[in-house]
PDB file of C-alpha atoms and ligand atoms in Angstrom:
ATOM      1  CA  MET D   1      -2.779 -10.658  19.509  1.00 42.00           C
ATOM      2  CA  ILE D   2      -3.615  -7.357  17.987  1.00 41.00           C
ATOM      3  CA  ASN D   3      -5.647  -7.657  14.851  1.00 41.00           C
ATOM      4  CA  CYS D   4      -4.200  -4.990  12.577  1.00 38.00           C
ATOM      5  CA  GLU D   5      -6.880  -5.507   9.973  1.00 39.00           C
ATOM      6  CA  TYR D   6      -9.556  -4.063  12.241  1.00 36.00           C
ATOM      7  CA  ASP D   7      -7.618  -0.876  12.800  1.00 37.00           C
ATOM      8  CA  GLU D   8      -6.905  -0.592   9.083  1.00 36.00           C
ATOM      9  CA  CYS D   9     -10.593  -0.249   8.253  1.00 36.00           C
ATOM     10  CA  ASN D  10     -11.069   2.496  10.782  1.00 36.00           C
ATOM     11  CA  ASN D  11      -8.120   4.636   9.899  1.00 37.00           C
ATOM     12  CA  ASN D  12      -8.831   7.311   7.355  1.00 36.00           C
ATOM     13  CA  ASP D  13      -5.156   7.753   6.554  1.00 38.00           C
ATOM     14  CA  PHE D  14      -5.122   4.422   4.844  1.00 35.00           C
ATOM     15  CA  ASN D  15      -7.324   4.366   1.788  1.00 36.00           C
ATOM     16  CA  ILE D  16      -7.506   1.464  -0.579  1.00 36.00           C
ATOM     17  CA  ASP D  17      -9.027   3.592  -3.264  1.00 38.00           C
ATOM     18  CA  ASP D  18      -7.395   2.303  -6.371  1.00 39.00           C
ATOM     19  CA  ASP D  19      -6.846  -0.968  -8.198  1.00 39.00           C
ATOM     20  CA  THR D  20      -3.182  -0.413  -8.776  1.00 39.00           C
ATOM     21  CA  ASP D  21      -1.851   1.265  -5.702  1.00 41.00           C
ATOM     22  CA  CYS D  22      -2.534   1.402  -2.039  1.00 39.00           C
ATOM     23  CA  SER D  23      -1.566   4.730  -0.653  1.00 43.00           C
ATOM     24  CA  THR D  24      -1.121   6.742   2.459  1.00 44.00           C
ATOM     25  CA  SER D  25      -1.119  10.514   2.407  1.00 45.00           C
ATOM     26  CA  ASP D  26       0.963  12.237   5.007  1.00 45.00           C
ATOM     27  CA  ASN D  27       0.086  15.727   6.060  1.00 43.00           C
ATOM     28  CA  ASP D  28       2.089  18.051   3.921  1.00 42.00           C
ATOM     29  CA  SER D  29       3.642  20.660   6.151  1.00 42.00           C
ATOM     30  CA  SER D  30       5.040  22.563   3.178  1.00 44.00           C
ATOM     31  CA  GLU D  31       1.637  22.686   1.462  1.00 43.00           C
ATOM     32  CA  ALA D  32       1.241  26.455   1.575  1.00 47.00           C
ATOM     33  CA  GLU D  33       4.747  26.834   0.236  1.00 46.00           C
ATOM     34  CA  SER D  34       4.452  24.500  -2.773  1.00 44.00           C
ATOM     35  CA  GLU D  35       0.979  25.867  -3.580  1.00 49.00           C
ATOM     36  CA  GLU D  36       2.613  29.023  -4.854  1.00 72.00           C
ATOM     37  CA  VAL D  37       5.144  27.353  -7.151  1.00 87.00           C
ATOM     38  CA  CYS D  38       3.923  27.759 -10.716  1.00 91.00           C
ATOM     39  CA  LEU D  39       4.168  24.958 -13.257  1.00 93.00           C
ATOM     40  CA  HIS D  40       6.513  27.068 -15.392  1.00 93.00           C
ATOM     41  CA  GLU D  41       7.369  30.740 -15.784  1.00 92.00           C
ATOM     42  CA  TYR D  42       4.742  31.532 -18.460  1.00 93.00           C
ATOM     43  CA  THR D  43       1.739  30.432 -16.411  1.00 92.00           C
ATOM     44  CA  ASN D  44       0.165  31.214 -13.069  1.00 91.00           C
ATOM     45  CA  VAL D  45      -1.238  27.681 -12.669  1.00 93.00           C
ATOM     46  CA  SER D  46       0.243  26.233  -9.469  1.00 91.00           C
ATOM     47  CA  THR D  47       2.187  22.966  -9.718  1.00 92.00           C
ATOM     48  CA  LYS D  48       0.313  21.494  -6.765  1.00 89.00           C
ATOM     49  CA  TYR D  49      -3.067  22.370  -8.274  1.00 91.00           C
ATOM     50  CA  TYR D  50      -2.143  20.937 -11.680  1.00 94.00           C
ATOM     51  CA  CYS D  51      -0.641  17.739 -10.238  1.00 94.00           C
ATOM     52  CA  THR D  52      -3.735  17.135  -8.084  1.00 92.00           C
ATOM     53  CA  ASP D  53      -5.934  17.434 -11.169  1.00 94.00           C
ATOM     54  CA  LEU D  54      -3.640  15.214 -13.207  1.00 95.00           C
ATOM     55  CA  LEU D  55      -3.457  12.508 -10.528  1.00 93.00           C
ATOM     56  CA  ASN D  56      -7.247  12.518 -10.112  1.00 92.00           C
ATOM     57  CA  TYR D  57      -7.629  12.116 -13.865  1.00 94.00           C
ATOM     58  CA  LEU D  58      -5.047   9.290 -14.094  1.00 93.00           C
ATOM     59  CA  ARG D  59      -6.787   7.401 -11.291  1.00 88.00           C
ATOM     60  CA  ALA D  60     -10.244   7.858 -12.789  1.00 91.00           C
ATOM     61  CA  ALA D  61      -8.926   6.735 -16.195  1.00 91.00           C
ATOM     62  CA  ASP D  62      -7.795   3.483 -14.539  1.00 86.00           C
ATOM     63  CA  ILE D  63      -4.714   3.027 -16.717  1.00 87.00           C
ATOM     64  CA  SER D  64      -1.472   1.268 -15.847  1.00 87.00           C
ATOM     65  CA  LYS D  65       1.497   2.985 -14.272  1.00 87.00           C
ATOM     66  CA  SER D  66       3.549   2.750 -17.474  1.00 89.00           C
ATOM     67  CA  HIS D  67       0.744   4.321 -19.530  1.00 93.00           C
ATOM     68  CA  SER D  68       0.385   7.050 -16.908  1.00 94.00           C
ATOM     69  CA  THR D  69       4.099   7.779 -17.158  1.00 95.00           C
ATOM     70  CA  HIS D  70       3.824   7.851 -20.954  1.00 96.00           C
ATOM     71  CA  LEU D  71       1.041  10.445 -20.756  1.00 96.00           C
ATOM     72  CA  ILE D  72       2.989  12.543 -18.235  1.00 97.00           C
ATOM     73  CA  THR D  73       6.033  12.418 -20.549  1.00 96.00           C
ATOM     74  CA  LEU D  74       3.887  13.584 -23.487  1.00 96.00           C
ATOM     75  CA  ILE D  75       2.539  16.534 -21.501  1.00 97.00           C
ATOM     76  CA  LYS D  76       5.985  17.428 -20.169  1.00 96.00           C
ATOM     77  CA  SER D  77       7.507  17.333 -23.665  1.00 96.00           C
ATOM     78  CA  ILE D  78       5.458  20.344 -24.792  1.00 96.00           C
ATOM     79  CA  LEU D  79       5.949  22.443 -21.648  1.00 96.00           C
ATOM     80  CA  PRO D  80       8.539  25.232 -21.624  1.00 95.00           C
ATOM     81  CA  THR D  81      11.744  24.295 -19.810  1.00 93.00           C
ATOM     82  CA  PRO D  82      12.474  24.579 -16.985  1.00 93.00           C
ATOM     83  CA  ASN D  83       9.148  23.393 -15.555  1.00 95.00           C
ATOM     84  CA  HIS D  84       8.037  21.716 -12.345  1.00 93.00           C
ATOM     85  CA  LEU D  85       5.940  18.880 -13.784  1.00 96.00           C
ATOM     86  CA  PRO D  86       7.142  15.527 -12.362  1.00 95.00           C
ATOM     87  CA  ALA D  87       8.667  13.279 -15.046  1.00 95.00           C
ATOM     88  CA  THR D  88       7.066   9.929 -14.146  1.00 93.00           C
ATOM     89  CA  MET D  89       4.078   8.482 -12.280  1.00 92.00           C
ATOM     90  CA  ASP D  90       6.407   7.592  -9.380  1.00 88.00           C
ATOM     91  CA  ASP D  91       7.680  11.178  -9.274  1.00 91.00           C
ATOM     92  CA  LEU D  92       4.104  12.473  -9.379  1.00 92.00           C
ATOM     93  CA  LEU D  93       3.114  10.264  -6.411  1.00 88.00           C
ATOM     94  CA  LEU D  94       6.268  11.357  -4.604  1.00 84.00           C
ATOM     95  CA  PHE D  95       5.489  15.022  -5.278  1.00 86.00           C
ATOM     96  CA  MET D  96       1.952  14.533  -3.959  1.00 84.00           C
ATOM     97  CA  ASN D  97       3.456  12.919  -0.861  1.00 76.00           C
ATOM     98  CA  ILE D  98       1.768   9.593  -1.540  1.00 74.00           C
ATOM     99  CA  ASP D  99       3.610   6.375  -0.788  1.00 68.00           C
ATOM    100  CA  ASN D 100       3.353   3.579  -3.266  1.00 68.00           C
ATOM    101  CA  LEU D 101       2.733   0.616  -1.003  1.00 73.00           C
ATOM    102  CA  PHE D 102       2.004  -2.076  -3.554  1.00 72.00           C
ATOM    103  CA  SER D 103       1.748  -2.820  -7.242  1.00 76.00           C
ATOM    104  CA  ARG D 104      -0.539  -5.278  -8.980  1.00 76.00           C
ATOM    105  CA  ARG D 105       0.144  -7.766 -11.755  1.00 83.00           C
ATOM    106  CA  SER D 106      -1.825 -10.674 -13.199  1.00 87.00           C
ATOM    107  CA  ILE D 107      -0.552 -14.087 -14.281  1.00 89.00           C
ATOM    108  CA  CYS D 108      -2.053 -17.100 -16.039  1.00 90.00           C
ATOM    109  CA  LEU D 109      -2.012 -20.066 -13.656  1.00 89.00           C
ATOM    110  CA  ILE D 110      -1.785 -22.543 -16.535  1.00 88.00           C
ATOM    111  CA  CYS D 111       1.278 -21.298 -18.434  1.00 90.00           C
ATOM    112  CA  LYS D 112       2.576 -19.007 -15.626  1.00 88.00           C
ATOM    113  CA  GLY D 113       2.870 -16.188 -18.153  1.00 88.00           C
ATOM    114  CA  ASN D 114       2.412 -12.532 -17.230  1.00 88.00           C
ATOM    115  CA  LEU D 115      -0.709 -10.843 -18.573  1.00 86.00           C
ATOM    116  CA  GLU D 116      -0.994  -7.276 -19.790  1.00 81.00           C
ATOM    117  CA  TYR D 117      -2.671  -4.749 -17.512  1.00 74.00           C
ATOM    118  CA  LYS D 118      -6.435  -5.479 -17.322  1.00 73.00           C
ATOM    119  CA  GLN D 119      -6.092  -8.449 -19.690  1.00 79.00           C
ATOM    120  CA  ARG D 120      -8.460 -11.180 -18.470  1.00 82.00           C
ATOM    121  CA  LYS D 121      -7.687 -13.839 -21.051  1.00 85.00           C
ATOM    122  CA  CYS D 122      -4.405 -15.659 -21.660  1.00 88.00           C
ATOM    123  CA  LEU D 123      -3.516 -15.501 -25.359  1.00 86.00           C
ATOM    124  CA  ASN D 124      -1.090 -18.418 -24.927  1.00 87.00           C
ATOM    125  CA  CYS D 125      -3.600 -20.869 -23.506  1.00 86.00           C
ATOM    126  CA  LYS D 126      -6.666 -19.347 -25.198  1.00 79.00           C
ATOM    127  CA  CYS D 127      -8.396 -19.813 -21.883  1.00 72.00           C
ATOM    128  CA  CYS D 128     -11.036 -17.396 -20.697  1.00 71.00           C
ATOM    129  CA  ASP D 129     -11.728 -19.000 -17.333  1.00 79.00           C
ATOM    130  CA  GLU D 130     -11.406 -16.273 -14.667  1.00 79.00           C
ATOM    131  CA  LYS D 131     -10.253 -18.935 -12.195  1.00 82.00           C
ATOM    132  CA  SER D 132      -7.097 -19.561 -14.207  1.00 86.00           C
ATOM    133  CA  ILE D 133      -6.021 -15.939 -13.760  1.00 86.00           C
ATOM    134  CA  ALA D 134      -4.466 -14.748 -10.508  1.00 87.00           C
ATOM    135  CA  ASP D 135      -3.905 -11.166  -9.415  1.00 84.00           C
ATOM    136  CA  ILE D 136      -0.696 -10.767  -7.459  1.00 83.00           C
ATOM    137  CA  TYR D 137      -0.052  -7.801  -5.212  1.00 80.00           C
ATOM    138  CA  ASP D 138       3.651  -7.245  -4.645  1.00 81.00           C
ATOM    139  CA  ILE D 139       4.354  -5.214  -1.553  1.00 80.00           C
ATOM    140  CA  ASN D 140       7.490  -3.905   0.066  1.00 78.00           C
ATOM    141  CA  LEU D 141       7.088  -5.791   3.354  1.00 81.00           C
ATOM    142  CA  LYS D 142       9.701  -3.777   5.214  1.00 83.00           C
ATOM    143  CA  ASP D 143       8.064  -0.454   4.258  1.00 81.00           C
ATOM    144  CA  VAL D 144       4.540  -1.624   5.018  1.00 83.00           C
ATOM    145  CA  PHE D 145       5.424  -3.206   8.376  1.00 85.00           C
ATOM    146  CA  THR D 146       7.517  -0.209   9.417  1.00 86.00           C
ATOM    147  CA  LYS D 147       4.605   2.150   8.739  1.00 84.00           C
ATOM    148  CA  LEU D 148       2.128  -0.192  10.407  1.00 85.00           C
ATOM    149  CA  VAL D 149       4.210  -0.660  13.560  1.00 89.00           C
ATOM    150  CA  LYS D 150       4.975   3.067  13.800  1.00 88.00           C
ATOM    151  CA  ARG D 151       1.299   3.944  13.566  1.00 87.00           C
ATOM    152  CA  LEU D 152       0.174   1.239  16.005  1.00 90.00           C
ATOM    153  CA  THR D 153       2.995   1.654  18.548  1.00 91.00           C
ATOM    154  CA  PRO D 154       0.856   3.282  21.290  1.00 92.00           C
ATOM    155  CA  ILE D 155      -1.742   0.493  21.033  1.00 91.00           C
ATOM    156  CA  ILE D 156       0.940  -2.211  20.898  1.00 90.00           C
ATOM    157  CA  GLU D 157       2.752  -0.826  23.960  1.00 90.00           C
ATOM    158  CA  GLU D 158      -0.489  -0.594  25.924  1.00 91.00           C
ATOM    159  CA  TYR D 159      -1.368  -4.182  25.025  1.00 89.00           C
ATOM    160  CA  LYS D 160       2.133  -5.357  25.923  1.00 88.00           C
ATOM    161  CA  GLN D 161       1.740  -4.009  29.445  1.00 88.00           C
ATOM    162  CA  LYS D 162      -1.481  -6.008  29.769  1.00 90.00           C
ATOM    163  CA  ILE D 163       0.302  -9.110  28.480  1.00 89.00           C
ATOM    164  CA  TYR D 164       3.246  -8.693  30.912  1.00 86.00           C
ATOM    165  CA  ASN D 165       0.867  -8.153  33.814  1.00 88.00           C
ATOM    166  CA  ASN D 166      -1.450 -10.880  32.560  1.00 86.00           C
ATOM    167  CA  ILE D 167      -4.509  -8.609  32.576  1.00 87.00           C
ATOM    168  CA  ASP D 168      -6.957 -10.216  30.162  1.00 88.00           C
ATOM    169  CA  GLU D 169      -9.652  -7.563  30.701  1.00 85.00           C
ATOM    170  CA  GLN D 170     -12.064  -8.741  28.036  1.00 84.00           C
ATOM    171  CA  GLU D 171     -11.282 -12.390  28.739  1.00 85.00           C
ATOM    172  CA  THR D 172     -10.387 -12.940  25.107  1.00 84.00           C
ATOM    173  CA  LYS D 173      -7.954 -15.716  26.092  1.00 85.00           C
ATOM    174  CA  ASP D 174      -5.797 -14.268  23.320  1.00 86.00           C
ATOM    175  CA  ILE D 175      -2.631 -16.249  22.472  1.00 87.00           C
ATOM    176  CA  PRO D 176      -0.204 -13.930  24.403  1.00 87.00           C
ATOM    177  CA  PHE D 177      -2.083 -14.633  27.647  1.00 89.00           C
ATOM    178  CA  GLY D 178      -1.428 -18.348  27.214  1.00 89.00           C
ATOM    179  CA  TYR D 179       1.253 -20.374  29.007  1.00 89.00           C
ATOM    180  CA  LEU D 180       3.542 -20.966  25.996  1.00 90.00           C
ATOM    181  CA  TYR D 181       3.639 -17.310  24.981  1.00 89.00           C
ATOM    182  CA  GLY D 182       4.434 -16.362  28.570  1.00 87.00           C
ATOM    183  CA  GLU D 183       7.386 -18.772  28.551  1.00 90.00           C
ATOM    184  CA  LEU D 184       8.546 -17.284  25.239  1.00 89.00           C
ATOM    185  CA  LEU D 185       8.472 -13.764  26.697  1.00 86.00           C
ATOM    186  CA  LYS D 186      10.494 -14.918  29.725  1.00 87.00           C
ATOM    187  CA  GLU D 187      13.067 -16.634  27.524  1.00 91.00           C
ATOM    188  CA  TYR D 188      13.531 -13.562  25.307  1.00 90.00           C
ATOM    189  CA  SER D 189      12.886 -10.947  27.982  1.00 85.00           C
ATOM    190  CA  SER D 190      15.479  -8.531  26.592  1.00 89.00           C
ATOM    191  CA  GLU D 191      13.928  -8.501  23.117  1.00 89.00           C
ATOM    192  CA  ASN D 192      11.057  -6.478  21.693  1.00 86.00           C
ATOM    193  CA  ILE D 193       8.820  -9.306  20.497  1.00 86.00           C
ATOM    194  CA  LEU D 194       6.023  -8.471  18.056  1.00 86.00           C
ATOM    195  CA  SER D 195       3.567 -11.104  16.866  1.00 84.00           C
ATOM    196  CA  LEU D 196       1.321 -10.764  13.882  1.00 81.00           C
ATOM    197  CA  ILE D 197      -1.314 -12.817  12.159  1.00 79.00           C
ATOM    198  CA  LEU D 198      -1.466 -12.587   8.382  1.00 75.00           C
ATOM    199  CA  HIS D 199      -4.865 -12.892   6.756  1.00 73.00           C
ATOM    200  CA  LEU D 200      -4.597 -14.341   3.268  1.00 70.00           C
ATOM    201  CA  ASP D 201      -7.300 -15.035   0.735  1.00 69.00           C
ATOM    202  CA  GLY D 202      -6.375 -18.712   0.606  1.00 67.00           C
ATOM    203  CA  VAL D 203      -6.007 -18.910  -3.163  1.00 63.00           C
ATOM    204  CA  GLY D 204      -3.027 -21.066  -4.086  1.00 64.00           C
ATOM    205  CA  LEU D 205      -0.759 -19.981  -6.931  1.00 62.00           C
ATOM    206  CA  THR D 206       0.191 -23.577  -7.631  1.00 64.00           C
ATOM    207  CA  ARG D 207      -1.681 -26.819  -7.136  1.00 63.00           C
ATOM    208  CA  SER D 208      -0.063 -28.867  -4.379  1.00 60.00           C
ATOM    209  CA  SER D 209      -2.095 -31.999  -5.189  1.00 58.00           C
ATOM    210  CA  LYS D 210      -4.007 -33.201  -8.228  1.00 47.00           C
TER     211      LYS D 210
HETATM  212 ZN1   ZN Y   1      -1.662 -19.092 -20.141  1.00 87.75          ZN
HETATM  213 ZN1   ZN Y   2     -11.470 -21.045 -21.347  1.00 87.75          ZN
END
């Protein structure tokens, strides 16, 4: 099977550059156009230029999304209206053409309570053991898989041809070249079968045995 993880590391479009969001930047075809839009009518600072600066600052400051939105709201509240400053962190990311692929939260494994952003100690349990705190990354699976499959389609199609023709060039003896997978493909010959392997970190959120 195709190991998506490998491709991920080698694709510059996909940067994991931040604790709180994993983003892809699409090429902005209207870049030249939006460059000229000023933040408001009493300034010649471009909206794009200002938003780039603001986003860089918010990322470097390493604050939560809600605090970022609060700061954006504060700035927007003293700007003349109408103005082009996005109203929230989500709007800012949208304006910058950056997709929000996941968000992070932390929970205490003992009391299952949610922790504040960057809090590394549960105030309920008074426990400071790092191992009792889990970081959970919630992702929109449909969005992420759609983007992944779209981007990898040429590679997937090429590999599929090799699977159908049973050409195991590198003699990887990969699962799709095996007998059972072949039978599966025959049985569902009219369907577009995609297989994927998920790599997880192996940390359990609950204890299954004592
Ligand atoms: Zn706790
Ligand atoms: Zn402790």
